[in-house]
mmCIF file of C-alpha atoms in Angstrom:
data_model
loop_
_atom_site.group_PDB
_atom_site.id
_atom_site.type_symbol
_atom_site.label_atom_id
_atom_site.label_comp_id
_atom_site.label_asym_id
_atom_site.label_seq_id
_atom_site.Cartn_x
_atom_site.Cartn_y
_atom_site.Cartn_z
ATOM 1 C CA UNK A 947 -4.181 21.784 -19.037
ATOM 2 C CA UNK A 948 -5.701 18.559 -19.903
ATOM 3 C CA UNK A 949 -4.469 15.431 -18.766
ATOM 4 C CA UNK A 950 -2.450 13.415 -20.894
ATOM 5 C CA UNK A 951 -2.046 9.251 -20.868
ATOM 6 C CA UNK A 952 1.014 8.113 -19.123
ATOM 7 C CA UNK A 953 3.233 5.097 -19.787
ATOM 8 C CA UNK A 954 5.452 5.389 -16.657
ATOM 9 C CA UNK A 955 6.393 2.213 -15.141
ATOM 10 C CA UNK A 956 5.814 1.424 -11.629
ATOM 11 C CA UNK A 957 7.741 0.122 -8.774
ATOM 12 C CA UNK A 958 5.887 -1.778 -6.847
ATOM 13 C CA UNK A 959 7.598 -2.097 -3.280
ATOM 14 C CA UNK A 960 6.264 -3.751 0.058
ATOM 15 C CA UNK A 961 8.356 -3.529 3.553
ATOM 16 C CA UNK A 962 7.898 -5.710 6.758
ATOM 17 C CA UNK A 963 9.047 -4.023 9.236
ATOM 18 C CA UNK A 964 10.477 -4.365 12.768
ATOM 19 C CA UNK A 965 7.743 -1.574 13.488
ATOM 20 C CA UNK A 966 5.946 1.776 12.680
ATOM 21 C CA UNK A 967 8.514 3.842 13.638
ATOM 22 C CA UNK A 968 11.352 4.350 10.925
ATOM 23 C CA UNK A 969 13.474 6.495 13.441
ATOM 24 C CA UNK A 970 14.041 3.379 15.184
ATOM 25 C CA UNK A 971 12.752 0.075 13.865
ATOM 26 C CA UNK A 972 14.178 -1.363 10.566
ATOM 27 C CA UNK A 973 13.128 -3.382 7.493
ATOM 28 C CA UNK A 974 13.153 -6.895 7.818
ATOM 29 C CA UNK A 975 12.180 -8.174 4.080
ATOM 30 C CA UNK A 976 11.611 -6.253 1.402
ATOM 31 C CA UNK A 977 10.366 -7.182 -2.351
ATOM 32 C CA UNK A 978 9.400 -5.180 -5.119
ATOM 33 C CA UNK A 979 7.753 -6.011 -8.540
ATOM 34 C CA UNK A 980 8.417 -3.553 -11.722
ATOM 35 C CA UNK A 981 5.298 -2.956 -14.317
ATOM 36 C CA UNK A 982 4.745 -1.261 -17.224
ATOM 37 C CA UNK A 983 1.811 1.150 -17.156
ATOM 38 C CA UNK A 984 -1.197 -1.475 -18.020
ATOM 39 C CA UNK A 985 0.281 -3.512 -14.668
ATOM 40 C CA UNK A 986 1.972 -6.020 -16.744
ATOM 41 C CA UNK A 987 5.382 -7.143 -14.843
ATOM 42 C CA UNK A 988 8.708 -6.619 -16.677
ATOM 43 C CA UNK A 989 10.179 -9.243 -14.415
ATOM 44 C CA UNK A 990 7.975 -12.363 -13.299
ATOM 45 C CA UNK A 991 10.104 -13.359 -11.015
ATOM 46 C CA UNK A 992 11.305 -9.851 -8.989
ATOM 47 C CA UNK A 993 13.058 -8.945 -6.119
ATOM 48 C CA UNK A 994 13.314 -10.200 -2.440
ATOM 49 C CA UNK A 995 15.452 -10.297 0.327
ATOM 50 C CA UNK A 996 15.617 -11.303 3.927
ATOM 51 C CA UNK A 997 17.647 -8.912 5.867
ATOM 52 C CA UNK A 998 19.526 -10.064 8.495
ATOM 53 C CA UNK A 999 18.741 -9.200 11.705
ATOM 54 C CA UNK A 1000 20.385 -9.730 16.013
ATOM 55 C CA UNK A 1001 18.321 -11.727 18.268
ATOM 56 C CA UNK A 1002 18.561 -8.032 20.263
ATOM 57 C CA UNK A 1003 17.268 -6.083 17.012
ATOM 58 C CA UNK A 1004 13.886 -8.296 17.070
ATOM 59 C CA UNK A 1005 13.611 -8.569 21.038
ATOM 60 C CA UNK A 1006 11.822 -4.713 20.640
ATOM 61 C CA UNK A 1007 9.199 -6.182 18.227
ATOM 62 C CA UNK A 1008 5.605 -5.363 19.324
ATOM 63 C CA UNK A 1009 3.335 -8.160 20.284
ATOM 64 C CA UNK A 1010 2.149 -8.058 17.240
ATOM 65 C CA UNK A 1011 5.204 -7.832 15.100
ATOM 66 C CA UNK A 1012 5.786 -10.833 17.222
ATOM 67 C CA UNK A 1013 3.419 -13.042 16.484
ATOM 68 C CA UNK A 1014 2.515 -12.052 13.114
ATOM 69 C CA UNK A 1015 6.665 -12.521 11.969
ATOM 70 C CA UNK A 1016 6.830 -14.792 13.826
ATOM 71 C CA UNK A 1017 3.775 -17.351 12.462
ATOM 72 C CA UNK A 1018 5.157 -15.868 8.482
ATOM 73 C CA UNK A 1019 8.585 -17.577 9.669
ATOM 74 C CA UNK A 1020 10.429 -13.826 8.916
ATOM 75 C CA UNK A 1021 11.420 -13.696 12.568
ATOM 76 C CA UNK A 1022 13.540 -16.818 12.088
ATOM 77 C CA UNK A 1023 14.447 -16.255 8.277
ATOM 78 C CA UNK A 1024 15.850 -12.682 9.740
ATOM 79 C CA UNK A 1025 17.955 -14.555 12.117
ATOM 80 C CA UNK A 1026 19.606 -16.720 9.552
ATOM 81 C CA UNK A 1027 20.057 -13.987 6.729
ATOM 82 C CA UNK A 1028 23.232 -12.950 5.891
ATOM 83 C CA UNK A 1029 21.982 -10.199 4.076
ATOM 84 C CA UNK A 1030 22.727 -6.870 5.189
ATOM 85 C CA UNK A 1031 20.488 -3.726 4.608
ATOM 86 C CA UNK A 1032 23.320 -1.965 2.625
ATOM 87 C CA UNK A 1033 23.645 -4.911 0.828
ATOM 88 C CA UNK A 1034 19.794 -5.513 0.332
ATOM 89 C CA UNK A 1035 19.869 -1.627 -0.592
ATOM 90 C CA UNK A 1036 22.242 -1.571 -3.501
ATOM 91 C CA UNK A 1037 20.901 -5.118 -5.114
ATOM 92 C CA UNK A 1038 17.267 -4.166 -4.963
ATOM 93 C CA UNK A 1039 18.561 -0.288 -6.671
ATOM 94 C CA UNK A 1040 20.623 -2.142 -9.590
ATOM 95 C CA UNK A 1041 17.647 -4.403 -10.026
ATOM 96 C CA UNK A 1042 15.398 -1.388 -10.720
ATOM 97 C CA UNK A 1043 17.865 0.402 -12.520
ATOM 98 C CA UNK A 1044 17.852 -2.681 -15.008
ATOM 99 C CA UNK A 1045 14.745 -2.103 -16.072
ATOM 100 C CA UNK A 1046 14.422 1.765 -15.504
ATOM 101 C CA UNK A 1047 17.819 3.714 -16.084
ATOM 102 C CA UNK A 1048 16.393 6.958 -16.474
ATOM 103 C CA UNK A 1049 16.013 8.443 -13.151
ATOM 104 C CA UNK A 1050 12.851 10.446 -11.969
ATOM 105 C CA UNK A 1051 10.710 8.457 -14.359
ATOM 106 C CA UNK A 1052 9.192 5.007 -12.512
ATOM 107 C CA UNK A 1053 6.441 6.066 -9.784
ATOM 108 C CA UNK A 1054 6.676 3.811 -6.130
ATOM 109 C CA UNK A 1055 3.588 1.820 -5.859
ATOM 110 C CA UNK A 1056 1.542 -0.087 -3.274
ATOM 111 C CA UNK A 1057 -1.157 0.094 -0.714
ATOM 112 C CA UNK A 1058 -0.759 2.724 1.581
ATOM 113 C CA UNK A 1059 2.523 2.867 -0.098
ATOM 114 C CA UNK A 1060 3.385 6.265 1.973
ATOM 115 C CA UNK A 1061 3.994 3.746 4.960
ATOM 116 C CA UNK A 1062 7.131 1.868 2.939
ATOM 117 C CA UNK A 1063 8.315 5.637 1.545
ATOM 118 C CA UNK A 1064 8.967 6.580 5.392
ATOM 119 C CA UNK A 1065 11.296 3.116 5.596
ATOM 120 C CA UNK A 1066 12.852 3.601 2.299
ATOM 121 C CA UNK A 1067 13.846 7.739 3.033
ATOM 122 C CA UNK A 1068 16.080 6.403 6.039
ATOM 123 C CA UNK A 1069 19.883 4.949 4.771
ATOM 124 C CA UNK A 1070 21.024 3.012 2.771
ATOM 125 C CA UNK A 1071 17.409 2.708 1.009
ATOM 126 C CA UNK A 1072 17.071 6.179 0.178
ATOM 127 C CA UNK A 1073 19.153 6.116 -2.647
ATOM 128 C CA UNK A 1074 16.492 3.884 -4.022
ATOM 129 C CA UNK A 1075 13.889 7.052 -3.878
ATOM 130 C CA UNK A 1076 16.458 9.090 -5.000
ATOM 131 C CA UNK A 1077 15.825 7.137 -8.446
ATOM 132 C CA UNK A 1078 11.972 7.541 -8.614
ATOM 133 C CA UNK A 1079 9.492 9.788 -9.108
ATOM 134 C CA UNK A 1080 7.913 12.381 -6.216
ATOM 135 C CA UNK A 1081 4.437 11.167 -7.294
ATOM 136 C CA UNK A 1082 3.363 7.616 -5.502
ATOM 137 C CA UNK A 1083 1.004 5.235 -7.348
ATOM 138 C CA UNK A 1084 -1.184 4.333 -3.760
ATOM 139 C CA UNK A 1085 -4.082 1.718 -4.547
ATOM 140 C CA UNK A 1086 -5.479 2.566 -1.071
ATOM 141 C CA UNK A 1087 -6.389 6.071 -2.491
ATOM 142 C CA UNK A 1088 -8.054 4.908 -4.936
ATOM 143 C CA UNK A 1089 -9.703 1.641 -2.878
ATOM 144 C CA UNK A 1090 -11.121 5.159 -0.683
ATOM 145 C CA UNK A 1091 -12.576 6.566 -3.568
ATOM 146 C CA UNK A 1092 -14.513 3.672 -4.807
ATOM 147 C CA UNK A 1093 -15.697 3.177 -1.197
ATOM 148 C CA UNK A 1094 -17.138 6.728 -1.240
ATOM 149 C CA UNK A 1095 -18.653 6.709 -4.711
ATOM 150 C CA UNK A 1096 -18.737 3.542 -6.274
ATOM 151 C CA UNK A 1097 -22.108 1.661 -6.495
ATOM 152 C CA UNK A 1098 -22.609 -1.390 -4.153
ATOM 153 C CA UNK A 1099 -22.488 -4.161 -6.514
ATOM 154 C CA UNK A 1100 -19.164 -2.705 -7.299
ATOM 155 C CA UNK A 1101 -18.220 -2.834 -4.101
ATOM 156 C CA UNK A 1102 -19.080 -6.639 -3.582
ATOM 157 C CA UNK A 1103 -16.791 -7.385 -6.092
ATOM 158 C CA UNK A 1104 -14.111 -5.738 -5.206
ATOM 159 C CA UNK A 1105 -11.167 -8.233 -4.281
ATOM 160 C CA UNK A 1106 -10.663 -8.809 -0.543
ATOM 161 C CA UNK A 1107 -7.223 -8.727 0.631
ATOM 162 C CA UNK A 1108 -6.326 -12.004 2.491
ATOM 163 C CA UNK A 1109 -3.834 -9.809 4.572
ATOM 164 C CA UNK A 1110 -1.097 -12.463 4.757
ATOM 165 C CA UNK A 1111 1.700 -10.012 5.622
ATOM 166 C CA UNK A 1112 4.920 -11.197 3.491
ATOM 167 C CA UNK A 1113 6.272 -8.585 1.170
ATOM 168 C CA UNK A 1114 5.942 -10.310 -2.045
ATOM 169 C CA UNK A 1115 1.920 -11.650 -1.714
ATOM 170 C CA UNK A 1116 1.078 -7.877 -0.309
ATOM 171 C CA UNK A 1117 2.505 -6.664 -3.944
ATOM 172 C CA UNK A 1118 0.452 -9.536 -5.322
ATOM 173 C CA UNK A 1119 -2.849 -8.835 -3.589
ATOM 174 C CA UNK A 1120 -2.084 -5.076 -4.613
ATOM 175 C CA UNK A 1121 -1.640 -5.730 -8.606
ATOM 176 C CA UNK A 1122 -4.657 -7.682 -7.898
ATOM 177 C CA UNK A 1123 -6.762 -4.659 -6.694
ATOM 178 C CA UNK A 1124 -4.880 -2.743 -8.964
ATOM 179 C CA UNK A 1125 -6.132 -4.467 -11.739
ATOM 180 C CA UNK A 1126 -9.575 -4.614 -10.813
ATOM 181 C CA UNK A 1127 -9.965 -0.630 -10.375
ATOM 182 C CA UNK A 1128 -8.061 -0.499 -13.646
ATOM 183 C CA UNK A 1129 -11.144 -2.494 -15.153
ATOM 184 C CA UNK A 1130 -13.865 0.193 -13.362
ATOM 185 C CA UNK A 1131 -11.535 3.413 -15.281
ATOM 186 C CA UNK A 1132 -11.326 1.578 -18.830
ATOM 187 C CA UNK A 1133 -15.391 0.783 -18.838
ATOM 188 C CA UNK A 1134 -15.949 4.780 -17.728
ATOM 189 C CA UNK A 1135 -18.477 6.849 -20.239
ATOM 190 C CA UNK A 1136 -16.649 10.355 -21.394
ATOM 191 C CA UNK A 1137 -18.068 12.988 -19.126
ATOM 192 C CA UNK A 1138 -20.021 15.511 -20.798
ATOM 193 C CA UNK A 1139 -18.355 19.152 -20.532
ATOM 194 C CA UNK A 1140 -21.060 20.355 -18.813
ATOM 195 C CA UNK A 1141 -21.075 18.333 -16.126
ATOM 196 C CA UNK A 1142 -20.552 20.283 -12.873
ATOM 197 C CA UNK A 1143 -17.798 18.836 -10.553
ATOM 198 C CA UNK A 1144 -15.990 21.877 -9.384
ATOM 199 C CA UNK A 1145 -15.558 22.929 -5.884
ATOM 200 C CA UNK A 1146 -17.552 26.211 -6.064
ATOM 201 C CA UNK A 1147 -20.768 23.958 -7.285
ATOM 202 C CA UNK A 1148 -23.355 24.474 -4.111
ATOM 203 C CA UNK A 1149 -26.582 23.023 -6.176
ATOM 204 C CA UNK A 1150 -25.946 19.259 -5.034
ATOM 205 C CA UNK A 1151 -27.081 18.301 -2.094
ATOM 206 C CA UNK A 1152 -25.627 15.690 0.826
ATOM 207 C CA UNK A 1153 -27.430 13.122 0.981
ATOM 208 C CA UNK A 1154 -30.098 12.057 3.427
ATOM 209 C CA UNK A 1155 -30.411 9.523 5.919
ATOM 210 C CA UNK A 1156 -31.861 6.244 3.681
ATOM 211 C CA UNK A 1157 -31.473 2.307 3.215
ATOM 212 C CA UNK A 1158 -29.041 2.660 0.462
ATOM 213 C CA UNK A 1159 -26.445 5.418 2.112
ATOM 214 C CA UNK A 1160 -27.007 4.437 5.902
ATOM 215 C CA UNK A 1161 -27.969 6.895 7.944
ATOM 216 C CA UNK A 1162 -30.986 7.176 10.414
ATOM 217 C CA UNK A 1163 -32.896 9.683 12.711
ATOM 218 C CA UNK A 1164 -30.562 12.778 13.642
ATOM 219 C CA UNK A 1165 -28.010 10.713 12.077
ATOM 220 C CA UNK A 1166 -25.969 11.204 8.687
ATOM 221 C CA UNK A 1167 -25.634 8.113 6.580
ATOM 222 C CA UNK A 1168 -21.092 8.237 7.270
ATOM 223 C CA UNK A 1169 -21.645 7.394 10.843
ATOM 224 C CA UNK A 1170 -23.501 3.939 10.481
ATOM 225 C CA UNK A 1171 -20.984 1.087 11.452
ATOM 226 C CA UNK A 1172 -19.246 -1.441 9.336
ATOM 227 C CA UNK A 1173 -20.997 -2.602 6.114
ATOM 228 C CA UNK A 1174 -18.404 -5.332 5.089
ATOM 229 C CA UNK A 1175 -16.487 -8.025 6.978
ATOM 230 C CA UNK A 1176 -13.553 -6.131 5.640
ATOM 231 C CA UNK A 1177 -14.907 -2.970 7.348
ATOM 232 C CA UNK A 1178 -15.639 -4.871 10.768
ATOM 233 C CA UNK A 1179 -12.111 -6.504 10.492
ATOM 234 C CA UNK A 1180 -10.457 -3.069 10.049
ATOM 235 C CA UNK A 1181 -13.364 -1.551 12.771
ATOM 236 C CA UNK A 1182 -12.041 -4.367 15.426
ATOM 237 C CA UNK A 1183 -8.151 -3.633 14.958
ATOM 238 C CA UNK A 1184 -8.497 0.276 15.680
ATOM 239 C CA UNK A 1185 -10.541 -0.759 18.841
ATOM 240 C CA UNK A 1186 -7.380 -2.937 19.787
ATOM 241 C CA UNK A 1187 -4.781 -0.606 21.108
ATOM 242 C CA UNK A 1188 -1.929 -3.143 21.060
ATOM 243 C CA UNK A 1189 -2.358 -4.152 16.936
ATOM 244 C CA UNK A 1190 0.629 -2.785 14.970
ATOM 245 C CA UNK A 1191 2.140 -1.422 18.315
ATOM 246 C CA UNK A 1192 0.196 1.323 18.180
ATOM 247 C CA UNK A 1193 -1.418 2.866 20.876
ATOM 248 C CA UNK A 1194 -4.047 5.262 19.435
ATOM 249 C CA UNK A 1195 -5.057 5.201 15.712
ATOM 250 C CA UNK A 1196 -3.339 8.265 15.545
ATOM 251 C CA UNK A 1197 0.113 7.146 16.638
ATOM 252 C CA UNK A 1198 1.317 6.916 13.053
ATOM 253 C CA UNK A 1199 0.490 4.642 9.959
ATOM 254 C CA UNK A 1200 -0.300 0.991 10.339
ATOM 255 C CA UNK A 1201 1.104 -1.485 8.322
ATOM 256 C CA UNK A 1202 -1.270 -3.421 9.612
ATOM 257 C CA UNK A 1203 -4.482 -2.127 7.599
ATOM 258 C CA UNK A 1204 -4.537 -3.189 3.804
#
């Protein structure tokens, strides 16, 4: 069946958290931005909230969480919110529902937008999933693809994320990538229907070690090292066992990494 265009909104959602664990650390702002399909907002202004939060709550923060929340001014803002999570929960569903009242429709959108959907499954958020669609609109899938196959000078101007870590300029940054990969699929050519893609095809060939793909003696061109300061940024944090309160990079996502 061939694809067909789509004019589903999106909800655009972005979580700080106590945390990476949603079994026991909590949300402690949370904003969201609704779009129509092209990534124009419905609502300039959106949603955010503070949710309040005990000096005992935040005293579990990693060092991280710590300093990061705490240099944003969240840690304090939590403190002096008087905004619950069931609260925060019901406003932030009413305000979608305002723009999207048919259920199952509007896709949840972000970077690495899987990490928020863990937060938002636990109560009282998950009857804002309840509302969406299954599917998930991640930028960071496609930011993977164009770092796989996308030519280099498409690649250097790609926007950098400025990784500020507040809910509402993470949304920003990610309508701003958003838009930019939206540019690359508009100025595509039609592929030809003979062009081979499928999985069976075994006449390409990986490619070999050169200047352009990385690579060296014995070596195959994915294990060179970081090739952008974005890439030696992320390369430095995974070395770090403490970032994110983590303690391997495969102790669970990282809200950390754009």
């Amino acid at each position: 069946m061939a694809l067909t265009r789509s004019t589903d909104p999106l909800v655009w959602i972005d979580c700080e958290m106590t945390g990476l664990n949603p079994a026991t650390d909590t949300i402690m702002s949370i904003s969201c931005i609704i779009t129509n399909s092209d990534l124009a907002p419905l609502d300039h202004q959106g949603f955010d909230a503070v949710i309040q939060h005990t000096p005992l709550q935040l005293s579990t923060m990693s060092e991280w969480c710590v300093r990061t929340h705490g240099a944003s001014g969240l840690t304090q803002a939590c403190l002096e919110s008087t905004t619950t999570a069931p609260i925060a929960a019901r406003a932030l569903l009413q305000y979608v529902q305002r723009y999207i009242p048919e259920p199952r429709r509007a896709l949840l959108a972000g970077n690495s937008v899987h990490a928020d959907k863990m937060f938002l499954m636990v109560p009282p958020w998950n009857a804002i999933l309840d509302h969406l669609h299954y599917r998930l609109f991640d930028v960071s899938a496609t930011k993977e693809m164009v770092r796989r196959w996308a030519s280099p000078a498409i690649l250097e101007t790609a926007p950098v994320k400025q990784l500020k870590h507040t809910a509402r300029e993470d949304i920003l940054e990610s309508l701003t990538e958003a838009r930019y990969y939206k540019q690359l699929v508009e100025g595509m050519t039609t592929l030809s229907s003979s062009s081979s893609y499928g999985v069976n095809d075994t006449t390409a060939e990986p490619p070999g070690p050169s200047k352009s793909n990385g690579g060296g003696p014995g070596k195959p061109p994915w294990t060179t090292g970081a090739t952008t300061a974005q890439d030696e940024w992320d390369m430095q944090k995974l070395k770090n066992s403490h970032v994110g309160g983590t303690t391997t990079v495969y102790d669970g996502f990282r809200t950390d990494v754009p």
